[in-house]
PDB file of C-alpha atoms and ligand atoms in Angstrom:
ATOM      1  CA  MET A  25     105.664 105.761  45.056  1.00  0.00           C
ATOM      2  CA  PHE A  26     101.959 106.664  45.240  1.00  0.00           C
ATOM      3  CA  ASP A  27      99.050 104.158  45.173  1.00  0.00           C
ATOM      4  CA  PHE A  28      98.015 103.962  41.656  1.00  0.00           C
ATOM      5  CA  THR A  29      94.635 102.572  41.969  1.00  0.00           C
ATOM      6  CA  LEU A  30      94.053 105.839  44.377  1.00  0.00           C
ATOM      7  CA  ILE A  31      95.016 108.440  41.567  1.00  0.00           C
ATOM      8  CA  LEU A  32      92.673 106.556  39.427  1.00  0.00           C
ATOM      9  CA  PHE A  33      90.334 106.665  41.566  1.00  0.00           C
ATOM     10  CA  LEU A  34      90.748 110.236  42.344  1.00  0.00           C
ATOM     11  CA  PHE A  35      90.640 110.636  37.942  1.00  0.00           C
ATOM     12  CA  VAL A  36      87.796 109.360  37.479  1.00  0.00           C
ATOM     13  CA  LEU A  37      85.303 110.222  40.704  1.00  0.00           C
ATOM     14  CA  GLY A  38      87.415 114.238  39.060  1.00  0.00           C
ATOM     15  CA  ALA A  39      86.017 113.385  35.565  1.00  0.00           C
ATOM     16  CA  CYS A  40      82.639 112.730  37.460  1.00  0.00           C
ATOM     17  CA  PHE A  41      82.521 115.712  39.426  1.00  0.00           C
ATOM     18  CA  GLY A  42      83.678 117.517  36.342  1.00  0.00           C
ATOM     19  CA  SER A  43      80.473 115.883  34.590  1.00  0.00           C
ATOM     20  CA  PHE A  44      78.416 116.434  37.058  1.00  0.00           C
ATOM     21  CA  GLY A  45      79.307 120.190  36.656  1.00  0.00           C
ATOM     22  CA  GLY A  46      79.425 121.015  33.012  1.00  0.00           C
ATOM     23  CA  VAL A  47      75.749 120.108  33.324  1.00  0.00           C
ATOM     24  CA  VAL A  48      75.641 123.075  35.761  1.00  0.00           C
ATOM     25  CA  VAL A  49      77.198 125.443  33.812  1.00  0.00           C
ATOM     26  CA  LEU A  50      74.717 124.443  30.437  1.00  0.00           C
ATOM     27  CA  ARG A  51      72.163 124.599  32.823  1.00  0.00           C
ATOM     28  CA  LEU A  52      71.997 127.107  35.792  1.00  0.00           C
ATOM     29  CA  MET A  53      71.822 130.009  33.024  1.00  0.00           C
ATOM     30  CA  LYS A  54      69.320 129.055  30.968  1.00  0.00           C
ATOM     31  CA  GLY A  55      67.063 128.705  34.183  1.00  0.00           C
ATOM     32  CA  GLN A  56      66.827 125.140  33.895  1.00  0.00           C
ATOM     33  CA  SER A  57      67.257 122.257  36.553  1.00  0.00           C
ATOM     34  CA  ILE A  58      70.276 121.054  37.235  1.00  0.00           C
ATOM     35  CA  ILE A  59      68.888 117.989  38.914  1.00  0.00           C
ATOM     36  CA  SER A  60      65.943 116.902  36.556  1.00  0.00           C
ATOM     37  CA  PRO A  61      65.159 115.976  33.623  1.00  0.00           C
ATOM     38  CA  LYS A  62      68.456 113.484  32.520  1.00  0.00           C
ATOM     39  CA  SER A  63      71.098 114.843  30.673  1.00  0.00           C
ATOM     40  CA  PHE A  64      69.669 115.453  27.195  1.00  0.00           C
ATOM     41  CA  CYS A  65      70.995 117.094  23.634  1.00  0.00           C
ATOM     42  CA  GLN A  66      71.105 120.839  23.849  1.00  0.00           C
ATOM     43  CA  GLU A  67      70.676 120.468  20.109  1.00  0.00           C
ATOM     44  CA  CYS A  68      67.981 118.199  19.384  1.00  0.00           C
ATOM     45  CA  ASN A  69      66.448 117.597  23.129  1.00  0.00           C
ATOM     46  CA  THR A  70      67.148 113.850  22.546  1.00  0.00           C
ATOM     47  CA  ALA A  71      67.842 112.159  25.812  1.00  0.00           C
ATOM     48  CA  ILE A  72      71.382 110.732  26.220  1.00  0.00           C
ATOM     49  CA  ALA A  73      71.368 106.997  27.229  1.00  0.00           C
ATOM     50  CA  PHE A  74      73.499 105.990  29.941  1.00  0.00           C
ATOM     51  CA  TYR A  75      76.270 104.696  27.776  1.00  0.00           C
ATOM     52  CA  ASP A  76      76.799 107.314  25.725  1.00  0.00           C
ATOM     53  CA  ASN A  77      77.050 110.019  28.858  1.00  0.00           C
ATOM     54  CA  ILE A  78      80.076 108.545  30.370  1.00  0.00           C
ATOM     55  CA  PRO A  79      82.688 111.311  31.335  1.00  0.00           C
ATOM     56  CA  LEU A  80      85.808 111.756  29.509  1.00  0.00           C
ATOM     57  CA  ILE A  81      84.996 108.178  27.121  1.00  0.00           C
ATOM     58  CA  SER A  82      81.533 109.044  26.042  1.00  0.00           C
ATOM     59  CA  TYR A  83      82.950 111.869  23.927  1.00  0.00           C
ATOM     60  CA  LEU A  84      85.818 109.887  22.816  1.00  0.00           C
ATOM     61  CA  VAL A  85      84.152 107.288  21.669  1.00  0.00           C
ATOM     62  CA  LEU A  86      81.322 109.752  20.139  1.00  0.00           C
ATOM     63  CA  LYS A  87      83.516 111.844  18.358  1.00  0.00           C
ATOM     64  CA  GLY A  88      81.891 114.672  20.516  1.00  0.00           C
ATOM     65  CA  ARG A  89      78.548 114.026  18.329  1.00  0.00           C
ATOM     66  CA  CYS A  90      75.027 113.591  18.938  1.00  0.00           C
ATOM     67  CA  ARG A  91      74.428 110.054  18.729  1.00  0.00           C
ATOM     68  CA  LYS A  92      70.650 111.595  16.937  1.00  0.00           C
ATOM     69  CA  CYS A  93      71.571 114.275  15.269  1.00  0.00           C
ATOM     70  CA  ALA A  94      75.294 114.379  15.254  1.00  0.00           C
ATOM     71  CA  LYS A  95      75.731 118.235  15.993  1.00  0.00           C
ATOM     72  CA  PRO A  96      78.820 118.689  17.838  1.00  0.00           C
ATOM     73  CA  ILE A  97      78.425 118.671  21.125  1.00  0.00           C
ATOM     74  CA  GLY A  98      80.379 118.460  24.295  1.00  0.00           C
ATOM     75  CA  LYS A  99      83.885 119.917  23.550  1.00  0.00           C
ATOM     76  CA  LYS A 100      82.942 121.680  26.588  1.00  0.00           C
ATOM     77  CA  LEU A 101      82.086 119.302  28.614  1.00  0.00           C
ATOM     78  CA  PHE A 102      84.814 117.371  27.829  1.00  0.00           C
ATOM     79  CA  LEU A 103      87.451 119.737  28.376  1.00  0.00           C
ATOM     80  CA  ILE A 104      85.898 120.779  32.179  1.00  0.00           C
ATOM     81  CA  GLU A 105      85.685 117.012  32.803  1.00  0.00           C
ATOM     82  CA  LEU A 106      89.472 116.575  32.048  1.00  0.00           C
ATOM     83  CA  LEU A 107      90.143 119.537  33.843  1.00  0.00           C
ATOM     84  CA  SER A 108      88.294 118.564  37.061  1.00  0.00           C
ATOM     85  CA  ALA A 109      89.606 115.307  36.550  1.00  0.00           C
ATOM     86  CA  LEU A 110      93.018 116.901  36.840  1.00  0.00           C
ATOM     87  CA  ILE A 111      92.710 118.849  39.813  1.00  0.00           C
ATOM     88  CA  PHE A 112      91.723 116.362  41.267  1.00  0.00           C
ATOM     89  CA  VAL A 113      94.707 114.050  40.767  1.00  0.00           C
ATOM     90  CA  SER A 114      97.473 117.994  40.951  1.00  0.00           C
ATOM     91  CA  LEU A 115      95.890 118.691  44.675  1.00  0.00           C
ATOM     92  CA  PHE A 116      96.036 114.837  45.667  1.00  0.00           C
ATOM     93  CA  LEU A 117      99.609 114.798  44.460  1.00  0.00           C
ATOM     94  CA  LYS A 118     100.552 118.052  46.135  1.00  0.00           C
ATOM     95  CA  LEU A 119      98.769 117.506  49.446  1.00  0.00           C
ATOM     96  CA  GLY A 120      97.483 114.190  49.617  1.00  0.00           C
ATOM     97  CA  LEU A 121      94.778 113.221  51.339  1.00  0.00           C
ATOM     98  CA  THR A 122      94.162 115.370  53.841  1.00  0.00           C
ATOM     99  CA  TRP A 123      91.314 118.079  55.279  1.00  0.00           C
ATOM    100  CA  ASN A 124      93.211 120.683  52.943  1.00  0.00           C
ATOM    101  CA  TYR A 125      92.620 118.399  49.369  1.00  0.00           C
ATOM    102  CA  VAL A 126      89.285 118.257  50.724  1.00  0.00           C
ATOM    103  CA  GLU A 127      89.127 122.436  50.867  1.00  0.00           C
ATOM    104  CA  ALA A 128      91.209 122.745  48.411  1.00  0.00           C
ATOM    105  CA  VAL A 129      89.359 119.864  45.351  1.00  0.00           C
ATOM    106  CA  VAL A 130      85.810 121.771  46.976  1.00  0.00           C
ATOM    107  CA  LEU A 131      87.544 125.551  45.519  1.00  0.00           C
ATOM    108  CA  SER A 132      89.133 124.707  42.764  1.00  0.00           C
ATOM    109  CA  TRP A 133      85.902 122.665  41.522  1.00  0.00           C
ATOM    110  CA  GLY A 134      84.166 125.453  42.071  1.00  0.00           C
ATOM    111  CA  MET A 135      86.282 127.528  40.720  1.00  0.00           C
ATOM    112  CA  LEU A 136      86.511 125.556  37.456  1.00  0.00           C
ATOM    113  CA  VAL A 137      82.883 126.025  37.168  1.00  0.00           C
ATOM    114  CA  ILE A 138      82.385 129.347  37.671  1.00  0.00           C
ATOM    115  CA  SER A 139      85.482 130.327  35.304  1.00  0.00           C
ATOM    116  CA  PHE A 140      83.451 128.537  32.574  1.00  0.00           C
ATOM    117  CA  ILE A 141      80.153 130.377  33.316  1.00  0.00           C
ATOM    118  CA  ASP A 142      82.167 133.647  33.588  1.00  0.00           C
ATOM    119  CA  PHE A 143      83.389 132.940  30.487  1.00  0.00           C
ATOM    120  CA  ASP A 144      79.850 132.576  28.720  1.00  0.00           C
ATOM    121  CA  HIS A 145      77.973 134.875  30.871  1.00  0.00           C
ATOM    122  CA  ARG A 146      80.036 137.518  32.142  1.00  0.00           C
ATOM    123  CA  ILE A 147      78.627 136.723  36.066  1.00  0.00           C
ATOM    124  CA  ILE A 148      79.900 134.769  38.312  1.00  0.00           C
ATOM    125  CA  PRO A 149      77.000 133.600  40.762  1.00  0.00           C
ATOM    126  CA  ASP A 150      76.524 134.029  44.467  1.00  0.00           C
ATOM    127  CA  VAL A 151      75.037 130.776  43.937  1.00  0.00           C
ATOM    128  CA  PHE A 152      78.443 129.812  44.555  1.00  0.00           C
ATOM    129  CA  THR A 153      80.649 131.647  45.880  1.00  0.00           C
ATOM    130  CA  LEU A 154      78.041 133.315  49.371  1.00  0.00           C
ATOM    131  CA  PRO A 155      77.975 128.898  50.042  1.00  0.00           C
ATOM    132  CA  GLY A 156      81.963 128.741  49.639  1.00  0.00           C
ATOM    133  CA  ILE A 157      82.863 131.215  51.543  1.00  0.00           C
ATOM    134  CA  LEU A 158      80.147 129.956  54.844  1.00  0.00           C
ATOM    135  CA  ILE A 159      81.793 126.713  53.858  1.00  0.00           C
ATOM    136  CA  GLY A 160      85.420 128.066  54.246  1.00  0.00           C
ATOM    137  CA  ILE A 161      84.729 129.437  57.597  1.00  0.00           C
ATOM    138  CA  LEU A 162      83.574 126.290  58.418  1.00  0.00           C
ATOM    139  CA  GLY A 163      85.935 124.755  57.205  1.00  0.00           C
ATOM    140  CA  ALA A 164      88.539 126.376  59.014  1.00  0.00           C
ATOM    141  CA  TRP A 165      86.546 124.956  62.182  1.00  0.00           C
ATOM    142  CA  VAL A 166      86.355 121.441  61.230  1.00  0.00           C
ATOM    143  CA  ASN A 167      89.909 121.130  59.937  1.00  0.00           C
ATOM    144  CA  PRO A 168      93.716 120.945  62.518  1.00  0.00           C
ATOM    145  CA  ASP A 169      95.609 122.498  59.828  1.00  0.00           C
ATOM    146  CA  ARG A 170      93.833 126.159  59.940  1.00  0.00           C
ATOM    147  CA  THR A 171      91.874 128.744  62.477  1.00  0.00           C
ATOM    148  CA  VAL A 172      88.515 130.484  62.115  1.00  0.00           C
ATOM    149  CA  VAL A 173      90.652 133.975  62.815  1.00  0.00           C
ATOM    150  CA  THR A 174      92.941 133.003  59.951  1.00  0.00           C
ATOM    151  CA  SER A 175      89.949 132.014  57.466  1.00  0.00           C
ATOM    152  CA  LEU A 176      87.774 135.530  58.838  1.00  0.00           C
ATOM    153  CA  MET A 177      91.210 137.054  57.399  1.00  0.00           C
ATOM    154  CA  GLY A 178      91.198 135.929  54.236  1.00  0.00           C
ATOM    155  CA  PHE A 179      88.096 136.779  53.661  1.00  0.00           C
ATOM    156  CA  LEU A 180      88.409 139.593  54.638  1.00  0.00           C
ATOM    157  CA  ALA A 181      91.149 140.902  52.457  1.00  0.00           C
ATOM    158  CA  GLY A 182      89.387 139.632  49.695  1.00  0.00           C
ATOM    159  CA  GLY A 183      86.648 140.888  50.318  1.00  0.00           C
ATOM    160  CA  GLY A 184      88.063 143.604  51.547  1.00  0.00           C
ATOM    161  CA  VAL A 185      90.349 145.399  49.624  1.00  0.00           C
ATOM    162  CA  LEU A 186      88.821 144.493  46.724  1.00  0.00           C
ATOM    163  CA  TRP A 187      85.555 146.614  47.295  1.00  0.00           C
ATOM    164  CA  THR A 188      87.721 148.973  48.113  1.00  0.00           C
ATOM    165  CA  VAL A 189      89.752 149.283  44.881  1.00  0.00           C
ATOM    166  CA  ALA A 190      86.126 148.565  43.229  1.00  0.00           C
ATOM    167  CA  PHE A 191      85.168 151.562  45.501  1.00  0.00           C
ATOM    168  CA  ILE A 192      87.763 153.671  44.532  1.00  0.00           C
ATOM    169  CA  TYR A 193      87.464 153.360  40.687  1.00  0.00           C
ATOM    170  CA  SER A 194      84.178 153.925  40.164  1.00  0.00           C
ATOM    171  CA  ALA A 195      84.314 156.909  42.135  1.00  0.00           C
ATOM    172  CA  VAL A 196      87.481 158.206  40.103  1.00  0.00           C
ATOM    173  CA  LYS A 197      85.981 156.308  37.204  1.00  0.00           C
ATOM    174  CA  LYS A 198      82.059 157.259  37.473  1.00  0.00           C
ATOM    175  CA  GLU A 199      81.356 153.188  35.957  1.00  0.00           C
ATOM    176  CA  GLU A 200      81.998 150.464  37.620  1.00  0.00           C
ATOM    177  CA  GLY A 201      85.381 148.219  37.385  1.00  0.00           C
ATOM    178  CA  MET A 202      85.785 145.169  38.696  1.00  0.00           C
ATOM    179  CA  GLY A 203      82.491 143.222  39.163  1.00  0.00           C
ATOM    180  CA  GLY A 204      81.069 141.895  42.430  1.00  0.00           C
ATOM    181  CA  GLY A 205      81.174 138.623  41.852  1.00  0.00           C
ATOM    182  CA  ASP A 206      85.059 138.689  41.418  1.00  0.00           C
ATOM    183  CA  ILE A 207      84.710 140.611  45.738  1.00  0.00           C
ATOM    184  CA  LYS A 208      83.033 137.758  46.401  1.00  0.00           C
ATOM    185  CA  LEU A 209      85.319 135.202  44.605  1.00  0.00           C
ATOM    186  CA  LEU A 210      88.113 136.303  46.106  1.00  0.00           C
ATOM    187  CA  ALA A 211      86.312 136.510  49.577  1.00  0.00           C
ATOM    188  CA  TRP A 212      86.351 133.036  49.244  1.00  0.00           C
ATOM    189  CA  ILE A 213      89.528 132.363  48.166  1.00  0.00           C
ATOM    190  CA  GLY A 214      91.122 134.232  50.690  1.00  0.00           C
ATOM    191  CA  ALA A 215      88.705 132.426  53.851  1.00  0.00           C
ATOM    192  CA  VAL A 216      89.761 128.918  52.133  1.00  0.00           C
ATOM    193  CA  MET A 217      93.555 129.931  51.455  1.00  0.00           C
ATOM    194  CA  GLY A 218      94.343 133.134  53.736  1.00  0.00           C
ATOM    195  CA  TRP A 219      95.663 136.744  53.380  1.00  0.00           C
ATOM    196  CA  GLN A 220      98.537 136.035  51.813  1.00  0.00           C
ATOM    197  CA  ALA A 221      96.504 134.094  48.576  1.00  0.00           C
ATOM    198  CA  VAL A 222      94.641 137.068  48.163  1.00  0.00           C
ATOM    199  CA  ILE A 223      97.624 139.432  47.961  1.00  0.00           C
ATOM    200  CA  TYR A 224      99.489 136.650  45.179  1.00  0.00           C
ATOM    201  CA  THR A 225      95.838 135.632  43.913  1.00  0.00           C
ATOM    202  CA  ILE A 226      95.485 139.676  43.070  1.00  0.00           C
ATOM    203  CA  LEU A 227      99.125 140.284  41.512  1.00  0.00           C
ATOM    204  CA  VAL A 228      99.177 136.630  39.859  1.00  0.00           C
ATOM    205  CA  SER A 229      95.579 137.668  37.876  1.00  0.00           C
ATOM    206  CA  SER A 230      96.407 140.870  36.800  1.00  0.00           C
ATOM    207  CA  VAL A 231      99.091 140.149  34.975  1.00  0.00           C
ATOM    208  CA  LEU A 232      97.686 137.316  33.750  1.00  0.00           C
ATOM    209  CA  GLY A 233      94.776 139.492  32.990  1.00  0.00           C
ATOM    210  CA  SER A 234      97.032 142.150  31.771  1.00  0.00           C
ATOM    211  CA  VAL A 235      98.558 140.234  29.135  1.00  0.00           C
ATOM    212  CA  VAL A 236      95.866 138.231  27.824  1.00  0.00           C
ATOM    213  CA  GLY A 237      94.149 141.492  27.704  1.00  0.00           C
ATOM    214  CA  ILE A 238      96.847 143.580  25.302  1.00  0.00           C
ATOM    215  CA  LEU A 239      97.070 140.277  23.148  1.00  0.00           C
ATOM    216  CA  MET A 240      93.109 140.572  22.704  1.00  0.00           C
ATOM    217  CA  GLY A 241      92.939 143.693  22.150  1.00  0.00           C
ATOM    218  CA  ILE A 242      96.193 143.697  19.793  1.00  0.00           C
ATOM    219  CA  ARG A 243      94.369 141.424  18.185  1.00  0.00           C
ATOM    220  CA  GLN A 244      91.314 142.904  17.625  1.00  0.00           C
ATOM    221  CA  LYS A 245      93.054 146.084  16.465  1.00  0.00           C
ATOM    222  CA  SER A 246      90.751 148.371  18.414  1.00  0.00           C
ATOM    223  CA  SER A 247      92.919 151.036  20.315  1.00  0.00           C
ATOM    224  CA  GLN A 248      89.372 150.901  23.772  1.00  0.00           C
ATOM    225  CA  GLY A 249      89.985 146.992  23.985  1.00  0.00           C
ATOM    226  CA  LEU A 250      93.408 148.416  25.831  1.00  0.00           C
ATOM    227  CA  LEU A 251      91.417 149.973  28.141  1.00  0.00           C
ATOM    228  CA  LYS A 252      88.485 148.743  28.803  1.00  0.00           C
ATOM    229  CA  THR A 253      88.309 145.341  29.831  1.00  0.00           C
ATOM    230  CA  SER A 254      85.585 143.188  27.918  1.00  0.00           C
ATOM    231  CA  ILE A 255      88.141 139.800  29.203  1.00  0.00           C
ATOM    232  CA  PRO A 256      85.697 138.067  32.301  1.00  0.00           C
ATOM    233  CA  PHE A 257      88.039 137.977  35.435  1.00  0.00           C
ATOM    234  CA  GLY A 258      87.069 134.734  36.810  1.00  0.00           C
ATOM    235  CA  PRO A 259      89.001 132.492  35.103  1.00  0.00           C
ATOM    236  CA  PHE A 260      92.023 134.761  36.001  1.00  0.00           C
ATOM    237  CA  LEU A 261      91.264 135.048  39.672  1.00  0.00           C
ATOM    238  CA  SER A 262      90.644 130.995  39.382  1.00  0.00           C
ATOM    239  CA  LEU A 263      94.170 130.311  37.238  1.00  0.00           C
ATOM    240  CA  ALA A 264      96.190 132.595  40.214  1.00  0.00           C
ATOM    241  CA  ALA A 265      94.908 131.375  43.291  1.00  0.00           C
ATOM    242  CA  PHE A 266      94.436 127.215  42.543  1.00  0.00           C
ATOM    243  CA  SER A 267      98.647 127.752  41.030  1.00  0.00           C
ATOM    244  CA  PHE A 268      98.957 128.885  44.975  1.00  0.00           C
ATOM    245  CA  PHE A 269      98.301 125.193  45.632  1.00  0.00           C
ATOM    246  CA  PHE A 270     102.252 124.444  44.340  1.00  0.00           C
ATOM    247  CA  MET A 271     104.120 127.603  44.261  1.00  0.00           C
ATOM    248  CA  GLY A 272     102.141 129.958  47.321  1.00  0.00           C
ATOM    249  CA  GLU A 273     104.242 128.684  49.885  1.00  0.00           C
ATOM    250  CA  GLU A 274     107.727 128.676  47.471  1.00  0.00           C
ATOM    251  CA  LEU A 275     107.300 132.078  46.474  1.00  0.00           C
ATOM    252  CA  ILE A 276     106.212 133.491  50.336  1.00  0.00           C
ATOM    253  CA  LYS A 277     109.573 132.102  51.952  1.00  0.00           C
ATOM    254  CA  LYS A 278     111.454 133.608  48.369  1.00  0.00           C
ATOM    255  CA  TYR A 279     110.001 136.576  49.191  1.00  0.00           C
ATOM    256  CA  LEU A 280     110.834 137.390  53.207  1.00  0.00           C
ATOM    257  CA  GLN A 281     114.052 135.523  52.297  1.00  0.00           C
ATOM    258  CA  PHE A 282     114.768 138.189  50.290  1.00  0.00           C
ATOM    259  CA  PHE A 283     113.557 140.919  52.137  1.00  0.00           C
ATOM    260  CA  PHE A 284     114.114 140.234  55.831  1.00  0.00           C
ATOM    261  CA  PRO A 285     116.845 137.158  55.730  1.00  0.00           C
ATOM    262  CA  PHE A 286     117.210 137.040  59.240  1.00  0.00           C
ATOM    263  CA  TYR A 287     113.690 135.952  59.272  1.00  0.00           C
TER     264      TYR A 287
HETATM  265 ZN1   ZN B  14      71.844 115.753  19.899  1.00  0.00          ZN
END
């Protein structure tokens, strides 16, 4: 039986971190400071009172509208808060209160924010990935369940493999394929989750990306849309890597049993 109070606490904590993540998404690309001023409506610039700034609840109370100007706000913010809360709780249910949990939460929160930024701006800022890689390697040094060697192997698998793919693609097609931000994100995923997770993430995100790309291509009735990716890849990488926390171990076991029955 899981401790309900603890789960509720982690849900609220996750929502608060999601709220902060939403501020980062809204302001980072506009060059606004993340720390100050306090939250304000992006439409009418009115400062948002603390009682209108409660994660998840305020959105529901205000029905997604600014109290002053009634323009719709915060749908994206609500989604980030909810997803962040679910990340905090679901990873706890899978990993318990362990070092792995802390590291998984940090990476997943980062991937959540990155996904929203990539979706809006088609960029994965180094401000996230580079410190993330460093924290991922340092985390392996602190976490008794991981080693720095496996962390570095994951980092190289993520960074190295994709860099090679991007290099060949740009050499053959004479244009840039996968962005450098995607490669750094995968290097971060590898540094925290190991090289197996990198391979899994590349495979799963490619399938997800292709399916969505094809669906979007058909909907837009454009033949070009099928071949030229105009969709951000960060969300697919993030979703695939996140699912590895829940399915990765099982899948690797099944895979090994299939090809090496006596393994
Ligand atoms: Zn307003």
